[in-house]
């Protein structure tokens, strides 16, 4: 167990409410995203997160620190969410998580490239990425568009981009928490980032306007 | 893929995440870098992907609702006094 992790576990076991409140707040958005992979609505995902924390408290004395506390909490969340999804009679999107490569998905619209039978440059850009105005990249409005683009992603992709690019998790942490392979983690991240980039281009440099 | 065949732009955009994750094998990495060095469109694509990651990292969303937080803190209090 990492030093900070063991201190955190000790604080929780000693009944330190501030320490508990901090992780409950800090991990909430990510827990919610991951729960939404399995259950059909945001409201049920909220309930799953609540139930997860109660289970975490119930099991905390038995936590041995073989994984990080965070990974352990997310594993409990995934199990809780799967159980809840079964109760809701929902067909689990196992393939979306465990075999995303089975359904091909292009990072960029194929129409933006020259056709395969092009005589000189098959597969090269016919409509290259449009220039983005640098000064608007970090505007609040741009961030809202990106947040909306993430909300519109399939739940598995939204969860992976959230954990990697907002929370700054490593690929390995995401793999462990979601119990997916290295390749599938990358496929999901790739698709998520490609769509968010497209949304950024569509918003900041809409087609048909000179950049 | 045969090692000497150059990447098309359409192939390159599908390798960008593997490239950023350091997951390309040596042959693909070399082809990727050779292509990028001579292609303005793909250079811009890679830059925009990096910008996307940077901006995504600044987003804050989905705060815990006050009532959910109260419920959990009460549960924690009960648990701590068990």
Short mmCIF file of N, CA, C and O in Angstrom, two decimals, chain A residues 104-206:
data_model
loop_
_atom_site.label_atom_id
_atom_site.label_comp_id
_atom_site.label_asym_id
_atom_site.label_seq_id
_atom_site.Cartn_x
_atom_site.Cartn_y
_atom_site.Cartn_z
N UNK A 104 -16.32 -1.94 -35.90
CA UNK A 104 -15.37 -0.92 -36.33
C UNK A 104 -15.96 0.48 -36.24
O UNK A 104 -17.17 0.65 -36.35
N UNK A 105 -15.12 1.43 -36.00
CA UNK A 105 -15.57 2.81 -35.85
C UNK A 105 -14.41 3.69 -36.28
O UNK A 105 -13.31 3.56 -35.76
N UNK A 106 -14.64 4.58 -37.26
CA UNK A 106 -13.55 5.41 -37.77
C UNK A 106 -13.32 6.63 -36.89
O UNK A 106 -14.28 7.23 -36.41
N UNK A 107 -12.06 6.98 -36.66
CA UNK A 107 -11.73 8.17 -35.87
C UNK A 107 -12.15 9.44 -36.60
O UNK A 107 -12.52 10.43 -35.98
N UNK A 108 -12.08 9.38 -37.92
CA UNK A 108 -12.43 10.55 -38.76
C UNK A 108 -13.35 10.05 -39.87
O UNK A 108 -13.14 8.97 -40.42
N UNK A 109 -14.37 10.83 -40.20
CA UNK A 109 -15.30 10.50 -41.28
C UNK A 109 -14.54 10.10 -42.55
O UNK A 109 -13.75 10.88 -43.06
N UNK A 110 -14.78 8.89 -43.07
CA UNK A 110 -14.06 8.42 -44.26
C UNK A 110 -14.19 9.36 -45.45
O UNK A 110 -13.32 9.40 -46.32
N UNK A 111 -15.28 10.16 -45.49
CA UNK A 111 -15.47 11.10 -46.60
C UNK A 111 -14.43 12.22 -46.61
O UNK A 111 -14.34 12.97 -47.60
N UNK A 112 -13.68 12.36 -45.53
CA UNK A 112 -12.67 13.42 -45.51
C UNK A 112 -11.34 12.98 -46.12
O UNK A 112 -10.36 13.71 -46.11
N UNK A 113 -11.32 11.73 -46.61
CA UNK A 113 -10.10 11.22 -47.25
C UNK A 113 -10.38 10.90 -48.72
O UNK A 113 -11.52 10.60 -49.10
N UNK A 114 -9.33 10.92 -49.55
CA UNK A 114 -9.46 10.50 -50.94
C UNK A 114 -9.77 9.00 -50.98
O UNK A 114 -9.30 8.25 -50.12
N UNK A 115 -10.54 8.59 -51.97
CA UNK A 115 -10.92 7.16 -52.02
C UNK A 115 -9.73 6.24 -52.24
O UNK A 115 -8.66 6.67 -52.70
N UNK A 116 -9.95 4.96 -51.92
CA UNK A 116 -8.87 3.97 -52.03
C UNK A 116 -8.38 3.80 -53.46
O UNK A 116 -7.24 3.40 -53.68
N UNK A 117 -9.27 4.08 -54.43
CA UNK A 117 -8.84 3.91 -55.82
C UNK A 117 -8.31 5.23 -56.42
O UNK A 117 -8.13 5.34 -57.63
N UNK A 118 -8.06 6.21 -55.56
CA UNK A 118 -7.49 7.48 -56.04
C UNK A 118 -6.13 7.18 -56.68
O UNK A 118 -5.32 6.42 -56.14
N UNK A 119 -5.89 7.78 -57.86
CA UNK A 119 -4.69 7.41 -58.61
C UNK A 119 -3.40 7.86 -57.94
O UNK A 119 -2.39 7.17 -57.99
N UNK A 120 -3.44 9.01 -57.33
CA UNK A 120 -2.17 9.52 -56.79
C UNK A 120 -2.04 9.38 -55.29
O UNK A 120 -1.02 8.95 -54.77
N UNK A 121 -3.09 9.76 -54.53
CA UNK A 121 -2.97 9.78 -53.07
C UNK A 121 -4.13 9.07 -52.37
O UNK A 121 -4.89 9.71 -51.65
N UNK A 122 -4.26 7.77 -52.55
CA UNK A 122 -5.37 7.07 -51.88
C UNK A 122 -5.25 7.19 -50.35
O UNK A 122 -4.16 7.07 -49.81
N UNK A 123 -6.38 7.48 -49.71
CA UNK A 123 -6.39 7.52 -48.24
C UNK A 123 -5.76 8.78 -47.66
O UNK A 123 -5.57 8.86 -46.45
N UNK A 124 -5.45 9.76 -48.51
CA UNK A 124 -4.90 11.02 -47.96
C UNK A 124 -6.03 12.04 -47.80
O UNK A 124 -7.08 11.92 -48.40
N UNK A 125 -5.78 13.04 -46.96
CA UNK A 125 -6.82 14.02 -46.66
C UNK A 125 -7.37 14.66 -47.92
O UNK A 125 -6.60 15.16 -48.74
N UNK A 126 -8.69 14.69 -48.09
CA UNK A 126 -9.28 15.56 -49.11
C UNK A 126 -9.84 16.79 -48.39
O UNK A 126 -9.91 17.87 -48.95
N UNK A 127 -10.23 16.60 -47.13
CA UNK A 127 -10.71 17.70 -46.31
C UNK A 127 -9.96 17.67 -44.97
O UNK A 127 -10.45 17.12 -43.99
N UNK A 128 -8.76 18.23 -44.94
CA UNK A 128 -7.93 18.14 -43.73
C UNK A 128 -8.54 18.89 -42.55
O UNK A 128 -9.45 19.70 -42.74
N UNK A 129 -8.07 18.62 -41.33
CA UNK A 129 -8.61 19.31 -40.15
C UNK A 129 -8.54 20.82 -40.34
O UNK A 129 -7.54 21.35 -40.81
N UNK A 130 -9.62 21.52 -39.96
CA UNK A 130 -9.66 22.97 -40.10
C UNK A 130 -8.95 23.62 -38.92
O UNK A 130 -8.99 23.10 -37.80
N UNK A 131 -8.32 24.76 -39.17
CA UNK A 131 -7.54 25.40 -38.11
C UNK A 131 -8.45 25.88 -36.98
O UNK A 131 -9.50 26.46 -37.23
N UNK A 132 -8.02 25.65 -35.73
CA UNK A 132 -8.81 26.10 -34.59
C UNK A 132 -8.25 27.41 -34.06
O UNK A 132 -7.04 27.56 -33.96
N UNK A 133 -9.12 28.38 -33.75
CA UNK A 133 -8.63 29.65 -33.20
C UNK A 133 -8.05 29.45 -31.80
O UNK A 133 -8.80 29.17 -30.86
N UNK A 134 -6.76 29.58 -31.69
CA UNK A 134 -6.02 29.31 -30.45
C UNK A 134 -6.62 30.04 -29.24
O UNK A 134 -6.76 29.49 -28.16
N UNK A 135 -7.04 31.32 -29.48
CA UNK A 135 -7.47 32.15 -28.36
C UNK A 135 -8.80 31.68 -27.76
O UNK A 135 -9.15 32.06 -26.65
N UNK A 136 -9.53 30.85 -28.49
CA UNK A 136 -10.82 30.39 -27.95
C UNK A 136 -10.76 28.99 -27.33
O UNK A 136 -11.72 28.51 -26.74
N UNK A 137 -9.57 28.36 -27.44
CA UNK A 137 -9.45 26.98 -26.98
C UNK A 137 -9.81 26.81 -25.51
O UNK A 137 -10.46 25.85 -25.13
N UNK A 138 -9.37 27.75 -24.69
CA UNK A 138 -9.57 27.57 -23.25
C UNK A 138 -10.74 28.39 -22.68
O UNK A 138 -10.90 28.50 -21.48
N UNK A 139 -11.56 28.94 -23.59
CA UNK A 139 -12.72 29.70 -23.13
C UNK A 139 -13.72 28.78 -22.41
O UNK A 139 -13.82 27.60 -22.73
N UNK A 140 -14.45 29.34 -21.46
CA UNK A 140 -15.41 28.55 -20.69
C UNK A 140 -16.44 27.89 -21.60
O UNK A 140 -16.83 26.74 -21.40
N UNK A 141 -16.85 28.63 -22.65
CA UNK A 141 -17.86 28.11 -23.57
C UNK A 141 -17.34 26.86 -24.31
O UNK A 141 -18.07 25.91 -24.56
N UNK A 142 -16.04 26.90 -24.66
CA UNK A 142 -15.43 25.74 -25.32
C UNK A 142 -15.43 24.54 -24.39
O UNK A 142 -15.74 23.42 -24.79
N UNK A 143 -15.11 24.78 -23.13
CA UNK A 143 -15.11 23.68 -22.15
C UNK A 143 -16.50 23.09 -21.99
O UNK A 143 -16.66 21.88 -21.86
N UNK A 144 -17.53 23.95 -22.03
CA UNK A 144 -18.90 23.43 -21.92
C UNK A 144 -19.24 22.54 -23.11
O UNK A 144 -19.90 21.52 -22.97
N UNK A 145 -18.76 22.94 -24.30
CA UNK A 145 -19.00 22.10 -25.48
C UNK A 145 -18.31 20.75 -25.36
O UNK A 145 -18.83 19.72 -25.77
N UNK A 146 -17.11 20.76 -24.82
CA UNK A 146 -16.38 19.50 -24.65
C UNK A 146 -17.09 18.62 -23.63
O UNK A 146 -17.24 17.41 -23.83
N UNK A 147 -17.56 19.23 -22.54
CA UNK A 147 -18.29 18.45 -21.53
C UNK A 147 -19.54 17.83 -22.15
O UNK A 147 -19.86 16.66 -21.89
N UNK A 148 -20.23 18.59 -23.01
CA UNK A 148 -21.44 18.08 -23.66
C UNK A 148 -21.07 16.94 -24.62
O UNK A 148 -21.81 15.95 -24.73
N UNK A 149 -19.94 17.07 -25.30
CA UNK A 149 -19.50 16.02 -26.23
C UNK A 149 -19.21 14.73 -25.46
O UNK A 149 -19.51 13.63 -25.93
N UNK A 150 -18.63 14.85 -24.27
CA UNK A 150 -18.35 13.67 -23.45
C UNK A 150 -19.66 13.04 -22.97
O UNK A 150 -19.83 11.82 -23.00
N UNK A 151 -20.62 13.88 -22.58
CA UNK A 151 -21.93 13.37 -22.17
C UNK A 151 -22.61 12.57 -23.28
O UNK A 151 -23.38 11.65 -23.02
N UNK A 152 -22.34 12.97 -24.53
CA UNK A 152 -23.01 12.32 -25.67
C UNK A 152 -22.33 11.01 -26.08
O UNK A 152 -22.84 10.28 -26.92
N UNK A 153 -21.19 10.68 -25.50
CA UNK A 153 -20.47 9.45 -25.87
C UNK A 153 -21.18 8.22 -25.33
O UNK A 153 -21.88 8.31 -24.31
N UNK A 154 -20.96 7.06 -25.95
CA UNK A 154 -21.40 5.81 -25.32
C UNK A 154 -20.78 5.73 -23.91
O UNK A 154 -19.66 6.21 -23.70
N UNK A 155 -21.52 5.12 -22.97
CA UNK A 155 -21.11 5.16 -21.56
C UNK A 155 -19.71 4.62 -21.30
O UNK A 155 -18.97 5.14 -20.46
N UNK A 156 -19.32 3.58 -22.05
CA UNK A 156 -17.98 3.00 -21.82
C UNK A 156 -16.89 4.00 -22.20
O UNK A 156 -15.91 4.18 -21.48
N UNK A 157 -17.08 4.67 -23.35
CA UNK A 157 -16.09 5.64 -23.80
C UNK A 157 -16.06 6.86 -22.88
O UNK A 157 -14.99 7.39 -22.56
N UNK A 158 -17.23 7.29 -22.43
CA UNK A 158 -17.30 8.44 -21.53
C UNK A 158 -16.56 8.14 -20.23
O UNK A 158 -15.86 8.99 -19.68
N UNK A 159 -16.70 6.92 -19.73
CA UNK A 159 -16.04 6.55 -18.48
C UNK A 159 -14.52 6.55 -18.65
O UNK A 159 -13.78 7.09 -17.81
N UNK A 160 -14.04 5.99 -19.76
CA UNK A 160 -12.59 5.89 -19.94
C UNK A 160 -11.96 7.27 -20.15
O UNK A 160 -10.94 7.59 -19.53
N UNK A 161 -12.58 8.14 -20.96
CA UNK A 161 -11.98 9.46 -21.18
C UNK A 161 -12.05 10.28 -19.88
O UNK A 161 -11.14 11.05 -19.56
N UNK A 162 -13.12 10.10 -19.13
CA UNK A 162 -13.24 10.77 -17.83
C UNK A 162 -12.06 10.39 -16.90
O UNK A 162 -11.37 11.24 -16.34
N UNK A 163 -11.85 9.08 -16.75
CA UNK A 163 -10.81 8.63 -15.83
C UNK A 163 -9.42 9.02 -16.32
O UNK A 163 -8.59 9.50 -15.54
N UNK A 164 -9.17 8.89 -17.63
CA UNK A 164 -7.84 9.18 -18.14
C UNK A 164 -7.57 10.67 -18.25
O UNK A 164 -6.55 11.17 -17.77
N UNK A 165 -8.47 11.40 -18.91
CA UNK A 165 -8.12 12.77 -19.30
C UNK A 165 -8.65 13.85 -18.34
O UNK A 165 -8.14 14.96 -18.33
N UNK A 166 -9.65 13.53 -17.53
CA UNK A 166 -10.09 14.51 -16.54
C UNK A 166 -9.45 14.19 -15.18
O UNK A 166 -8.88 15.05 -14.54
N UNK A 167 -9.52 12.92 -14.77
CA UNK A 167 -8.99 12.55 -13.46
C UNK A 167 -7.50 12.23 -13.48
O UNK A 167 -6.89 12.11 -12.42
N UNK A 168 -6.95 12.05 -14.68
CA UNK A 168 -5.52 11.81 -14.77
C UNK A 168 -5.07 10.43 -14.32
O UNK A 168 -3.92 10.25 -13.91
N UNK A 169 -5.96 9.45 -14.40
CA UNK A 169 -5.55 8.08 -14.06
C UNK A 169 -4.59 7.55 -15.11
O UNK A 169 -4.63 7.96 -16.26
N UNK A 170 -3.76 6.57 -14.72
CA UNK A 170 -2.92 5.89 -15.70
C UNK A 170 -3.75 4.82 -16.40
O UNK A 170 -4.82 4.42 -15.92
N UNK A 171 -3.22 4.37 -17.54
CA UNK A 171 -3.90 3.29 -18.29
C UNK A 171 -4.07 2.06 -17.39
O UNK A 171 -5.10 1.40 -17.41
N UNK A 172 -3.05 1.78 -16.59
CA UNK A 172 -3.10 0.60 -15.74
C UNK A 172 -4.20 0.72 -14.67
O UNK A 172 -4.92 -0.24 -14.39
N UNK A 173 -4.34 1.91 -14.10
CA UNK A 173 -5.40 2.10 -13.09
C UNK A 173 -6.78 1.88 -13.70
O UNK A 173 -7.66 1.27 -13.08
N UNK A 174 -6.97 2.38 -14.93
CA UNK A 174 -8.27 2.22 -15.59
C UNK A 174 -8.53 0.74 -15.88
O UNK A 174 -9.62 0.22 -15.65
N UNK A 175 -7.51 0.07 -16.38
CA UNK A 175 -7.61 -1.37 -16.67
C UNK A 175 -8.01 -2.15 -15.42
O UNK A 175 -8.88 -3.00 -15.47
N UNK A 176 -7.36 -1.86 -14.32
CA UNK A 176 -7.65 -2.58 -13.07
C UNK A 176 -9.03 -2.28 -12.54
O UNK A 176 -9.75 -3.18 -12.10
N UNK A 177 -9.40 -1.01 -12.58
CA UNK A 177 -10.70 -0.64 -12.00
C UNK A 177 -11.86 -1.20 -12.82
O UNK A 177 -12.86 -1.64 -12.27
N UNK A 178 -11.71 -1.21 -14.15
CA UNK A 178 -12.80 -1.68 -15.00
C UNK A 178 -12.65 -3.14 -15.41
O UNK A 178 -13.54 -3.70 -16.04
N UNK A 179 -11.51 -3.73 -15.07
CA UNK A 179 -11.23 -5.12 -15.44
C UNK A 179 -11.32 -5.31 -16.95
O UNK A 179 -12.05 -6.17 -17.45
N UNK A 180 -10.59 -4.49 -17.69
CA UNK A 180 -10.54 -4.63 -19.15
C UNK A 180 -9.08 -4.75 -19.59
O UNK A 180 -8.17 -4.44 -18.82
N UNK A 181 -8.89 -5.21 -20.82
CA UNK A 181 -7.52 -5.40 -21.31
C UNK A 181 -6.90 -4.06 -21.71
O UNK A 181 -7.61 -3.08 -21.94
N UNK A 182 -5.59 -4.09 -21.85
CA UNK A 182 -4.82 -2.95 -22.30
C UNK A 182 -5.33 -2.44 -23.66
O UNK A 182 -5.55 -1.25 -23.86
N UNK A 183 -5.51 -3.37 -24.58
CA UNK A 183 -5.95 -3.01 -25.94
C UNK A 183 -7.33 -2.37 -25.89
O UNK A 183 -7.56 -1.33 -26.51
N UNK A 184 -8.25 -2.95 -25.13
CA UNK A 184 -9.61 -2.40 -25.09
C UNK A 184 -9.65 -1.03 -24.41
O UNK A 184 -10.42 -0.16 -24.82
N UNK A 185 -8.82 -0.85 -23.42
CA UNK A 185 -8.72 0.46 -22.79
C UNK A 185 -8.31 1.50 -23.83
O UNK A 185 -8.89 2.58 -23.91
N UNK A 186 -7.34 1.13 -24.66
CA UNK A 186 -6.87 2.08 -25.70
C UNK A 186 -7.91 2.31 -26.78
O UNK A 186 -8.07 3.42 -27.27
N UNK A 187 -8.62 1.25 -27.18
CA UNK A 187 -9.66 1.41 -28.21
C UNK A 187 -10.73 2.39 -27.72
O UNK A 187 -11.13 3.30 -28.44
N UNK A 188 -11.15 2.21 -26.48
CA UNK A 188 -12.21 3.08 -25.93
C UNK A 188 -11.72 4.52 -25.81
O UNK A 188 -12.43 5.47 -26.15
N UNK A 189 -10.49 4.69 -25.36
CA UNK A 189 -9.92 6.03 -25.22
C UNK A 189 -9.78 6.70 -26.59
O UNK A 189 -10.11 7.88 -26.77
N UNK A 190 -9.32 5.91 -27.57
CA UNK A 190 -9.11 6.41 -28.93
C UNK A 190 -10.42 6.94 -29.53
O UNK A 190 -10.48 8.03 -30.09
N UNK A 191 -11.46 6.15 -29.37
CA UNK A 191 -12.76 6.54 -29.95
C UNK A 191 -13.33 7.77 -29.24
O UNK A 191 -13.89 8.66 -29.87
N UNK A 192 -13.17 7.79 -27.93
CA UNK A 192 -13.68 8.92 -27.17
C UNK A 192 -12.96 10.21 -27.58
O UNK A 192 -13.59 11.22 -27.89
N UNK A 193 -11.63 10.15 -27.60
CA UNK A 193 -10.87 11.36 -27.93
C UNK A 193 -11.15 11.81 -29.35
O UNK A 193 -11.23 13.02 -29.63
N UNK A 194 -11.28 10.86 -30.28
CA UNK A 194 -11.53 11.22 -31.68
C UNK A 194 -12.86 11.97 -31.81
O UNK A 194 -12.95 12.97 -32.53
N UNK A 195 -13.88 11.52 -31.09
CA UNK A 195 -15.18 12.19 -31.18
C UNK A 195 -15.15 13.56 -30.51
O UNK A 195 -15.79 14.50 -30.99
N UNK A 196 -14.44 13.66 -29.41
CA UNK A 196 -14.38 14.95 -28.73
C UNK A 196 -13.59 15.94 -29.59
O UNK A 196 -13.97 17.11 -29.71
N UNK A 197 -12.52 15.47 -30.24
CA UNK A 197 -11.78 16.36 -31.15
C UNK A 197 -12.70 16.84 -32.28
O UNK A 197 -12.70 18.02 -32.64
N UNK A 198 -13.49 15.93 -32.83
CA UNK A 198 -14.40 16.31 -33.91
C UNK A 198 -15.41 17.36 -33.43
O UNK A 198 -15.70 18.32 -34.14
N UNK A 199 -15.90 17.17 -32.21
CA UNK A 199 -16.86 18.14 -31.65
C UNK A 199 -16.19 19.51 -31.49
O UNK A 199 -16.80 20.55 -31.74
N UNK A 200 -14.93 19.49 -31.09
CA UNK A 200 -14.18 20.73 -30.92
C UNK A 200 -14.01 21.44 -32.27
O UNK A 200 -14.22 22.65 -32.39
N UNK A 201 -13.66 20.68 -33.30
CA UNK A 201 -13.50 21.25 -34.64
C UNK A 201 -14.84 21.79 -35.16
O UNK A 201 -14.91 22.89 -35.69
N UNK A 202 -15.92 21.02 -34.96
CA UNK A 202 -17.24 21.45 -35.44
C UNK A 202 -17.68 22.74 -34.75
O UNK A 202 -18.34 23.57 -35.35
N UNK A 203 -17.31 22.88 -33.48
CA UNK A 203 -17.72 24.06 -32.73
C UNK A 203 -16.84 25.28 -33.05
O UNK A 203 -17.35 26.37 -33.32
N UNK A 204 -15.53 25.09 -33.04
CA UNK A 204 -14.63 26.24 -33.19
C UNK A 204 -14.35 26.61 -34.65
O UNK A 204 -14.00 27.74 -34.95
N UNK A 205 -14.49 25.63 -35.54
CA UNK A 205 -14.20 25.90 -36.96
C UNK A 205 -15.22 25.17 -37.81
O UNK A 205 -14.90 24.20 -38.50
N UNK A 206 -16.49 25.60 -37.76
CA UNK A 206 -17.53 24.88 -38.48
C UNK A 206 -17.24 24.78 -39.97
O UNK A 206 -16.62 25.68 -40.55
#
